Amino acid sequence: MHGLHFIQDLAVVLVVAGAVGWLCQRIGLSVVVGFLTAGILVGPKSPPLTLVRDASSIETLAQLGLVFLMFSIGLQLSLRKLRRLGFALMLAAFGSATVMYYLSRLLGEALGWGSEESLFLAAMLMISSSAVISKVLHETRTNHERPGQLAMGVVVMEDVVAVVMLTLLNSLVHLGAGDGANVGETLLTFGAFVVLAGIGGLLLVPWLLKRMSIAADEELQTLGLVALLFGLAVVAERAGYSLALGAFLLGTIVAETPHRHQVERTFEGMRDVFTAVFFVAIGMQIDVRELWGEAGLIVGVAAFTIVTRPLAVTTGLTLTGTPLKDAMRTGLTVTPIGEFSFIIAQLGVGAAVLPASFYPLAVGVSLVTTLFAPLLTRRSERIADAAIAALPRWLADWVRAYHGWLERLQLRKSRSLLWQLSRKRLVQVSVGMLFVTGLVVFSEQLFELVAAWSGVKFMPPNALKAVFWILLVLVTLAPLVAIWRNLSAMAMLYAEMSTKGVAHAKRLRPVVETGLKVVAGAGLFFWLSAILPAEGTARWLLRLSGVVAVVALGVLRRKLIYWHSEMEVELMSVIEVGDNRMTATTAPWLRPHGDWNLHMIDCTLSDLADCQGKSIAALDLRARFGCSVVGIERQGFMIPLPPPEAVLYPRDKVLLMGTTAQVREGRAFLGAVSGAPVADSLFEEVRMEALTVPAGSRGAGRTLGELSPAQNHGVQIAGIHRAGVRILNPSAHETLRAGDEILALGAPVHIADFKAWLRQQPDVAMEAAAD
């Protein structure tokens, strides 16, 4: 009966999460606080309200929730979004994480903790909660202000930092990698796995989603995507990483495809359910007595976080050129920690690297920082103004001078011809080397998957491995050829630029180019020697594969170049698909205008909203409240500055602009639900029915354009049968005649109404109109 108990536990989790989350929302707290509290209340460590006792059920719920949560976080991140956010914001996020890392390590040492405890504490406090911050920004209506936009950008970048930290900590837990060499090796291996999974996913997942969208119904597409989700999560676990990494990677891959908005819509319900399940499961693992026993430490670390996180983020943003006031407001907004901190604490406690007290510490600090987050966000402008006014004059002058120097440096960089010509090739070489490294380093895992999936039984293991290695070498030849071609092109470019204007440049240039190629070739040799296995049976497999590689390189060189070019074009076609969401990064015209007292907030129309089906002109928001609709996001497509005749539909995200009072009144009006019954959709009942135009009908002798049956009756005339001749899809100029058999398309109630109308005599119709 374990299955019944699991369903019972899941029901309890959802009911209590919904009730406590609703209560927290009513009193102005984040629902995440409610989910954590719900878990603490019903968990096995909080008698007498214990409603869930099975530890395996709790662990299963937490893993399920983690997979869906990381997938949803990955869906918000894509290469296009990273490119739009810019390299400066990436540097700012990594810089702030570095500052927070060293400050947290100092706190750990001050508390007398060991190096591992201090490392995990730093990892917990380095990363903010995207779930909490997005909700706080939406609740405080600051998601369309400059600091709010920067905050969401920082959160996206910190998600990348979190995945890297999880990988390093996972290596520390399982492999005991503590020195710098092992950390560097772990990062390189992690990069190789990400590139390998990313390129493979970008080539396979868009094609698979397209095939499923053509050949399968929506429910089958959902099943296929869930199978991919759990499959990649298991692959990441088998590769030595975590389920979270696999789910996160699939989310980022799907975010690059045109199917992203459909997937978000399909997974919206599951995401909400399992995100709540994850936070509740985290709370169920907390003992209230431990939470109370660590209250002093929790308050102290929370206070440290509230002070140092804004300081670290402000430092990172200021060093990359963000105005000081915007940087301070952003730092105050990204204070709360959350889901990644729980995962990190769970990893350390589960592996016995950390004491059990770290788990309630992470939850307690998250609760405190989440409680303070709305207050800090609402008052961020006043706090930033006060802090800037208190700055010493020399520091303010230094910041202005530094920002001016950054602008001049950026201008010189944009004028550098050598950088512009070599930047793309450097990226291609790096990605190619990581891809090849991933293929080689994870070759054993790939071989096990191939052997298990192929089901080949008639070949000896060594023969099967030899075939696998030959195929693997053939696959790696194309990127290796591309790497060498890019290095050769850069050698020629650098030789040309370095000898320009030098005496005897024509004779010196080939010498410099050859020297650079020799250095590049030696680097490639040492790199391949470091990653290729050379023990046991792998030695003769490498020799055999090397012979095959030389022959294939001589015969298929042009084909390899062509195949690599095709793969590169396919990847770029996936990555460069347009993304028209109503976000800060895709709508640069959305900027705050504080001096004009203009603000922007967005609201999503509910399925029962009174305004659905009405045009912007009919709603007349400008005359009623003084605000204007400046954008509509519908099914992932952005409609900027919609015309007055644009109609609003359920689930539309509407962007309002006006003063604070105006946009609040407009938002309340658009969200109003009167409780009036909404007409049921008759889509499933639409049918075709043959009708006869009776003699003396009011419709006889009039054209379809004059009758307008679609507009007046909700019926479309699909055909007319007259004197043995059938007229399909008649035009508006076609005239109805008595005795015509017409094919009417519509719902039964509309067809019946149109049939009754046709039976009316012209004089009866006139009398009815007069009445």
mmCIF file of C-alpha atoms in Angstrom, residues 457-744:
data_model
loop_
_atom_site.group_PDB
_atom_site.id
_atom_site.type_symbol
_atom_site.label_atom_id
_atom_site.label_comp_id
_atom_site.label_asym_id
_atom_site.label_seq_id
_atom_site.Cartn_x
_atom_site.Cartn_y
_atom_site.Cartn_z
ATOM 1 C CA LYS A 457 24.665 -9.346 -28.173
ATOM 2 C CA PHE A 458 26.449 -11.061 -31.050
ATOM 3 C CA MET A 459 29.659 -8.964 -30.871
ATOM 4 C CA PRO A 460 32.421 -9.521 -28.293
ATOM 5 C CA PRO A 461 32.767 -6.597 -25.834
ATOM 6 C CA ASN A 462 36.196 -5.581 -27.179
ATOM 7 C CA ALA A 463 34.939 -5.625 -30.773
ATOM 8 C CA LEU A 464 31.953 -3.488 -29.840
ATOM 9 C CA LYS A 465 34.232 -1.065 -28.015
ATOM 10 C CA ALA A 466 36.547 -0.883 -31.042
ATOM 11 C CA VAL A 467 33.603 0.006 -33.312
ATOM 12 C CA PHE A 468 32.442 2.596 -30.795
ATOM 13 C CA TRP A 469 35.876 4.262 -30.612
ATOM 14 C CA ILE A 470 36.225 4.335 -34.391
ATOM 15 C CA LEU A 471 32.841 6.048 -34.682
ATOM 16 C CA LEU A 472 33.757 8.407 -31.830
ATOM 17 C CA VAL A 473 36.979 9.409 -33.581
ATOM 18 C CA LEU A 474 35.096 10.030 -36.830
ATOM 19 C CA VAL A 475 32.635 12.263 -34.950
ATOM 20 C CA THR A 476 35.462 14.295 -33.375
ATOM 21 C CA LEU A 477 37.316 14.797 -36.659
ATOM 22 C CA ALA A 478 34.956 17.505 -37.909
ATOM 23 C CA PRO A 479 35.360 19.816 -34.866
ATOM 24 C CA LEU A 480 39.115 19.104 -34.767
ATOM 25 C CA VAL A 481 39.452 20.186 -38.399
ATOM 26 C CA ALA A 482 37.391 23.301 -37.632
ATOM 27 C CA ILE A 483 39.578 24.091 -34.602
ATOM 28 C CA TRP A 484 42.751 23.865 -36.687
ATOM 29 C CA ARG A 485 41.284 25.990 -39.496
ATOM 30 C CA ASN A 486 40.312 28.709 -36.995
ATOM 31 C CA LEU A 487 43.748 28.630 -35.354
ATOM 32 C CA SER A 488 45.437 28.837 -38.771
ATOM 33 C CA ALA A 489 43.272 31.799 -39.755
ATOM 34 C CA MET A 490 44.096 33.608 -36.500
ATOM 35 C CA ALA A 491 47.808 32.860 -36.975
ATOM 36 C CA MET A 492 47.660 34.463 -40.411
ATOM 37 C CA LEU A 493 45.695 37.421 -39.030
ATOM 38 C CA TYR A 494 48.087 38.014 -36.101
ATOM 39 C CA ALA A 495 51.108 37.683 -38.365
ATOM 40 C CA GLU A 496 49.619 40.266 -40.723
ATOM 41 C CA MET A 497 48.779 42.726 -37.926
ATOM 42 C CA SER A 498 52.062 42.284 -35.987
ATOM 43 C CA THR A 499 54.301 42.844 -39.007
ATOM 44 C CA LYS A 500 52.356 45.737 -40.472
ATOM 45 C CA GLY A 501 54.686 48.692 -41.013
ATOM 46 C CA VAL A 502 57.789 46.692 -40.033
ATOM 47 C CA ALA A 503 60.866 46.550 -42.281
ATOM 48 C CA HIS A 504 61.029 43.370 -44.406
ATOM 49 C CA ALA A 505 57.433 42.601 -43.431
ATOM 50 C CA LYS A 506 56.898 40.394 -46.492
ATOM 51 C CA ARG A 507 59.683 37.986 -45.494
ATOM 52 C CA LEU A 508 58.928 38.201 -41.756
ATOM 53 C CA ARG A 509 55.199 37.505 -42.039
ATOM 54 C CA PRO A 510 55.476 33.796 -43.092
ATOM 55 C CA VAL A 511 57.984 33.184 -40.289
ATOM 56 C CA VAL A 512 55.637 34.631 -37.656
ATOM 57 C CA GLU A 513 52.673 32.736 -39.097
ATOM 58 C CA THR A 514 54.579 29.429 -39.113
ATOM 59 C CA GLY A 515 55.780 29.980 -35.553
ATOM 60 C CA LEU A 516 52.244 30.648 -34.347
ATOM 61 C CA LYS A 517 50.983 27.509 -36.115
ATOM 62 C CA VAL A 518 53.736 25.436 -34.484
ATOM 63 C CA VAL A 519 52.756 26.773 -31.047
ATOM 64 C CA ALA A 520 49.064 26.099 -31.764
ATOM 65 C CA GLY A 521 49.830 22.574 -33.005
ATOM 66 C CA ALA A 522 51.893 21.826 -29.902
ATOM 67 C CA GLY A 523 49.090 23.099 -27.712
ATOM 68 C CA LEU A 524 46.589 20.837 -29.484
ATOM 69 C CA PHE A 525 48.959 17.853 -29.087
ATOM 70 C CA PHE A 526 49.362 18.366 -25.327
ATOM 71 C CA TRP A 527 45.628 18.936 -24.945
ATOM 72 C CA LEU A 528 44.735 15.690 -26.729
ATOM 73 C CA SER A 529 47.421 13.800 -24.820
ATOM 74 C CA ALA A 530 45.930 15.018 -21.547
ATOM 75 C CA ILE A 531 42.335 13.961 -22.288
ATOM 76 C CA LEU A 532 42.871 10.702 -24.227
ATOM 77 C CA PRO A 533 42.964 7.511 -22.137
ATOM 78 C CA ALA A 534 46.188 5.505 -22.427
ATOM 79 C CA GLU A 535 45.746 2.549 -20.087
ATOM 80 C CA GLY A 536 44.791 -1.091 -20.651
ATOM 81 C CA THR A 537 42.802 -1.902 -23.770
ATOM 82 C CA ALA A 538 42.422 1.791 -24.529
ATOM 83 C CA ARG A 539 46.023 1.856 -25.856
ATOM 84 C CA TRP A 540 45.455 -0.439 -28.845
ATOM 85 C CA LEU A 541 42.013 1.087 -29.396
ATOM 86 C CA LEU A 542 43.635 4.503 -29.722
ATOM 87 C CA ARG A 543 46.207 3.190 -32.203
ATOM 88 C CA LEU A 544 43.497 1.597 -34.311
ATOM 89 C CA SER A 545 41.348 4.729 -34.106
ATOM 90 C CA GLY A 546 44.352 6.893 -34.998
ATOM 91 C CA VAL A 547 44.962 4.935 -38.192
ATOM 92 C CA VAL A 548 41.286 5.263 -39.110
ATOM 93 C CA ALA A 549 41.416 8.995 -38.319
ATOM 94 C CA VAL A 550 44.420 9.582 -40.606
ATOM 95 C CA VAL A 551 42.774 7.713 -43.488
ATOM 96 C CA ALA A 552 39.452 9.464 -42.948
ATOM 97 C CA LEU A 553 41.159 12.848 -42.738
ATOM 98 C CA GLY A 554 42.835 12.295 -46.066
ATOM 99 C CA VAL A 555 39.722 11.028 -47.815
ATOM 100 C CA LEU A 556 36.929 13.035 -46.179
ATOM 101 C CA ARG A 557 38.586 16.365 -45.392
ATOM 102 C CA ARG A 558 36.222 18.418 -47.558
ATOM 103 C CA LYS A 559 33.224 16.458 -46.347
ATOM 104 C CA LEU A 560 34.241 17.039 -42.722
ATOM 105 C CA ILE A 561 34.429 20.783 -43.310
ATOM 106 C CA TYR A 562 31.028 20.691 -44.981
ATOM 107 C CA TRP A 563 29.437 18.638 -42.183
ATOM 108 C CA HIS A 564 30.829 20.931 -39.502
ATOM 109 C CA SER A 565 29.537 23.989 -41.389
ATOM 110 C CA GLU A 566 26.102 22.404 -41.645
ATOM 111 C CA MET A 567 26.071 21.659 -37.916
ATOM 112 C CA GLU A 568 27.161 25.221 -37.115
ATOM 113 C CA VAL A 569 24.440 26.675 -39.336
ATOM 114 C CA GLU A 570 21.854 24.424 -37.680
ATOM 115 C CA LEU A 571 22.947 25.510 -34.200
ATOM 116 C CA MET A 572 22.913 29.195 -35.125
ATOM 117 C CA SER A 573 19.463 28.858 -36.699
ATOM 118 C CA VAL A 574 18.200 27.486 -33.387
ATOM 119 C CA ILE A 575 19.922 30.099 -31.224
ATOM 120 C CA GLU A 576 18.978 33.118 -33.332
ATOM 121 C CA VAL A 577 15.222 32.492 -33.317
ATOM 122 C CA GLY A 578 13.447 35.702 -32.296
ATOM 123 C CA ASP A 579 12.144 36.070 -28.775
ATOM 124 C CA ASN A 580 9.248 38.518 -28.444
ATOM 125 C CA ARG A 581 8.382 38.381 -24.780
ATOM 126 C CA MET A 582 7.410 41.438 -22.798
ATOM 127 C CA THR A 583 10.528 41.542 -20.642
ATOM 128 C CA ALA A 584 13.095 44.130 -19.707
ATOM 129 C CA THR A 585 15.638 42.668 -22.076
ATOM 130 C CA THR A 586 13.368 42.596 -25.132
ATOM 131 C CA ALA A 587 11.654 45.934 -24.589
ATOM 132 C CA PRO A 588 14.336 48.579 -24.099
ATOM 133 C CA TRP A 589 11.713 51.300 -24.502
ATOM 134 C CA LEU A 590 10.313 50.319 -21.095
ATOM 135 C CA ARG A 591 12.134 52.711 -18.813
ATOM 136 C CA PRO A 592 11.116 54.514 -15.614
ATOM 137 C CA HIS A 593 10.322 58.239 -15.805
ATOM 138 C CA GLY A 594 10.409 59.276 -12.194
ATOM 139 C CA ASP A 595 10.645 62.996 -12.952
ATOM 140 C CA TRP A 596 7.350 62.766 -14.870
ATOM 141 C CA ASN A 597 5.667 60.646 -12.179
ATOM 142 C CA LEU A 598 4.995 57.940 -14.761
ATOM 143 C CA HIS A 599 5.082 54.269 -13.839
ATOM 144 C CA MET A 600 4.393 50.989 -15.575
ATOM 145 C CA ILE A 601 2.880 47.831 -14.143
ATOM 146 C CA ASP A 602 1.616 44.692 -15.804
ATOM 147 C CA CYS A 603 -1.370 42.518 -15.020
ATOM 148 C CA THR A 604 -2.567 39.199 -16.395
ATOM 149 C CA LEU A 605 -6.246 38.921 -17.283
ATOM 150 C CA SER A 606 -7.962 36.016 -15.579
ATOM 151 C CA ASP A 607 -10.234 33.593 -17.396
ATOM 152 C CA LEU A 608 -13.274 35.253 -15.761
ATOM 153 C CA ALA A 609 -12.222 38.900 -16.177
ATOM 154 C CA ASP A 610 -15.124 41.184 -17.113
ATOM 155 C CA CYS A 611 -13.002 43.012 -19.698
ATOM 156 C CA GLN A 612 -12.271 39.947 -21.828
ATOM 157 C CA GLY A 613 -13.460 40.172 -25.414
ATOM 158 C CA LYS A 614 -13.583 43.981 -25.303
ATOM 159 C CA SER A 615 -11.406 46.367 -27.277
ATOM 160 C CA ILE A 616 -9.094 48.937 -25.705
ATOM 161 C CA ALA A 617 -11.305 51.705 -27.108
ATOM 162 C CA ALA A 618 -14.413 50.171 -25.516
ATOM 163 C CA LEU A 619 -12.725 49.941 -22.111
ATOM 164 C CA ASP A 620 -11.766 53.651 -22.366
ATOM 165 C CA LEU A 621 -9.092 53.412 -19.656
ATOM 166 C CA ARG A 622 -7.609 56.807 -20.526
ATOM 167 C CA ALA A 623 -10.885 58.659 -19.916
ATOM 168 C CA ARG A 624 -11.834 56.616 -16.840
ATOM 169 C CA PHE A 625 -8.532 56.462 -14.994
ATOM 170 C CA GLY A 626 -5.955 58.410 -17.041
ATOM 171 C CA CYS A 627 -3.735 55.375 -17.802
ATOM 172 C CA SER A 628 -2.903 53.809 -21.161
ATOM 173 C CA VAL A 629 -2.257 50.315 -22.474
ATOM 174 C CA VAL A 630 1.277 50.416 -23.944
ATOM 175 C CA GLY A 631 1.872 46.710 -24.486
ATOM 176 C CA ILE A 632 0.204 43.309 -24.661
ATOM 177 C CA GLU A 633 1.948 39.961 -24.369
ATOM 178 C CA ARG A 634 -0.177 37.182 -25.836
ATOM 179 C CA GLN A 635 0.957 33.558 -26.004
ATOM 180 C CA GLY A 636 4.582 34.701 -25.797
ATOM 181 C CA PHE A 637 4.234 37.336 -28.561
ATOM 182 C CA MET A 638 4.734 41.006 -27.749
ATOM 183 C CA ILE A 639 2.359 43.638 -29.208
ATOM 184 C CA PRO A 640 3.937 47.030 -28.447
ATOM 185 C CA LEU A 641 1.689 50.107 -28.469
ATOM 186 C CA PRO A 642 -1.471 48.202 -29.500
ATOM 187 C CA PRO A 643 -4.126 50.108 -31.522
ATOM 188 C CA PRO A 644 -7.464 51.132 -29.921
ATOM 189 C CA GLU A 645 -9.334 48.383 -31.772
ATOM 190 C CA ALA A 646 -7.131 45.663 -30.242
ATOM 191 C CA VAL A 647 -9.253 43.181 -28.268
ATOM 192 C CA LEU A 648 -8.169 41.764 -24.902
ATOM 193 C CA TYR A 649 -8.415 38.036 -24.265
ATOM 194 C CA PRO A 650 -8.049 35.820 -21.183
ATOM 195 C CA ARG A 651 -4.408 35.219 -20.087
ATOM 196 C CA ASP A 652 -3.219 38.363 -21.897
ATOM 197 C CA LYS A 653 -0.482 40.202 -20.005
ATOM 198 C CA VAL A 654 -1.318 43.908 -20.264
ATOM 199 C CA LEU A 655 1.217 46.675 -19.591
ATOM 200 C CA LEU A 656 -0.289 49.907 -18.205
ATOM 201 C CA MET A 657 1.406 53.319 -18.050
ATOM 202 C CA GLY A 658 0.370 56.269 -15.901
ATOM 203 C CA THR A 659 0.782 57.726 -12.449
ATOM 204 C CA THR A 660 0.900 55.369 -9.484
ATOM 205 C CA ALA A 661 -2.769 55.908 -8.644
ATOM 206 C CA GLN A 662 -3.878 55.666 -12.273
ATOM 207 C CA VAL A 663 -2.163 52.365 -13.035
ATOM 208 C CA ARG A 664 -3.398 50.836 -9.778
ATOM 209 C CA GLU A 665 -7.000 51.796 -10.577
ATOM 210 C CA GLY A 666 -6.603 50.531 -14.138
ATOM 211 C CA ARG A 667 -5.149 47.255 -12.931
ATOM 212 C CA ALA A 668 -8.014 46.776 -10.473
ATOM 213 C CA PHE A 669 -10.526 47.484 -13.246
ATOM 214 C CA LEU A 670 -8.928 44.975 -15.655
ATOM 215 C CA GLY A 671 -8.793 42.334 -12.936
ATOM 216 C CA ALA A 672 -12.410 42.805 -11.844
ATOM 217 C CA VAL A 673 -14.608 39.698 -11.878
ATOM 218 C CA SER A 674 -18.307 40.428 -11.323
ATOM 219 C CA GLY A 675 -19.337 36.803 -11.061
ATOM 220 C CA ALA A 676 -21.668 37.095 -14.040
ATOM 221 C CA PRO A 677 -21.954 33.835 -15.991
ATOM 222 C CA VAL A 678 -19.565 33.599 -18.902
ATOM 223 C CA ALA A 679 -20.834 32.075 -22.121
ATOM 224 C CA ASP A 680 -19.618 28.518 -22.622
ATOM 225 C CA SER A 681 -17.436 27.781 -25.589
ATOM 226 C CA LEU A 682 -19.468 26.010 -28.288
ATOM 227 C CA PHE A 683 -16.427 24.925 -30.253
ATOM 228 C CA GLU A 684 -17.025 21.210 -29.643
ATOM 229 C CA GLU A 685 -20.651 21.505 -30.832
ATOM 230 C CA VAL A 686 -19.977 23.226 -34.151
ATOM 231 C CA ARG A 687 -21.568 21.289 -37.006
ATOM 232 C CA MET A 688 -22.934 21.649 -40.530
ATOM 233 C CA GLU A 689 -26.660 21.425 -41.303
ATOM 234 C CA ALA A 690 -28.555 21.697 -44.579
ATOM 235 C CA LEU A 691 -31.391 24.293 -44.576
ATOM 236 C CA THR A 692 -33.955 25.161 -47.248
ATOM 237 C CA VAL A 693 -34.831 28.779 -47.994
ATOM 238 C CA PRO A 694 -38.678 28.776 -47.863
ATOM 239 C CA ALA A 695 -40.838 30.677 -50.313
ATOM 240 C CA GLY A 696 -41.434 34.246 -49.170
ATOM 241 C CA SER A 697 -38.426 34.124 -46.819
ATOM 242 C CA ARG A 698 -37.036 37.433 -45.677
ATOM 243 C CA GLY A 699 -33.636 36.238 -46.915
ATOM 244 C CA ALA A 700 -34.735 35.486 -50.479
ATOM 245 C CA GLY A 701 -33.479 37.938 -53.075
ATOM 246 C CA ARG A 702 -30.725 39.330 -50.856
ATOM 247 C CA THR A 703 -26.979 38.782 -51.117
ATOM 248 C CA LEU A 704 -24.942 37.077 -48.442
ATOM 249 C CA GLY A 705 -23.092 40.347 -47.919
ATOM 250 C CA GLU A 706 -26.370 42.092 -47.111
ATOM 251 C CA LEU A 707 -27.504 39.320 -44.790
ATOM 252 C CA SER A 708 -24.126 38.997 -42.971
ATOM 253 C CA PRO A 709 -25.085 35.659 -41.328
ATOM 254 C CA ALA A 710 -21.715 35.329 -39.563
ATOM 255 C CA GLN A 711 -21.994 38.706 -37.880
ATOM 256 C CA ASN A 712 -25.737 38.702 -37.183
ATOM 257 C CA HIS A 713 -26.326 35.034 -36.359
ATOM 258 C CA GLY A 714 -22.942 33.390 -35.798
ATOM 259 C CA VAL A 715 -23.465 31.137 -38.830
ATOM 260 C CA GLN A 716 -21.321 30.726 -41.918
ATOM 261 C CA ILE A 717 -22.762 29.642 -45.267
ATOM 262 C CA ALA A 718 -20.436 26.903 -46.504
ATOM 263 C CA GLY A 719 -22.346 26.006 -49.688
ATOM 264 C CA ILE A 720 -25.471 26.523 -51.819
ATOM 265 C CA HIS A 721 -27.247 23.741 -53.778
ATOM 266 C CA ARG A 722 -29.334 25.204 -56.578
ATOM 267 C CA ALA A 723 -30.853 23.335 -59.555
ATOM 268 C CA GLY A 724 -28.377 20.475 -59.288
ATOM 269 C CA VAL A 725 -25.376 22.808 -59.042
ATOM 270 C CA ARG A 726 -23.375 23.048 -55.821
ATOM 271 C CA ILE A 727 -21.612 26.340 -55.027
ATOM 272 C CA LEU A 728 -18.902 25.804 -52.393
ATOM 273 C CA ASN A 729 -17.737 28.701 -50.190
ATOM 274 C CA PRO A 730 -20.001 31.236 -51.939
ATOM 275 C CA SER A 731 -18.877 34.845 -52.130
ATOM 276 C CA ALA A 732 -20.594 37.799 -50.486
ATOM 277 C CA HIS A 733 -22.146 38.750 -53.834
ATOM 278 C CA GLU A 734 -24.076 35.471 -54.131
ATOM 279 C CA THR A 735 -27.881 35.986 -53.917
ATOM 280 C CA LEU A 736 -30.157 33.579 -52.041
ATOM 281 C CA ARG A 737 -33.247 32.347 -53.838
ATOM 282 C CA ALA A 738 -36.384 30.615 -52.593
ATOM 283 C CA GLY A 739 -35.919 26.855 -52.736
ATOM 284 C CA ASP A 740 -32.133 27.012 -52.380
ATOM 285 C CA GLU A 741 -30.588 24.385 -50.125
ATOM 286 C CA ILE A 742 -27.864 26.026 -48.078
ATOM 287 C CA LEU A 743 -25.195 24.369 -45.930
ATOM 288 C CA ALA A 744 -24.933 26.300 -42.664
#
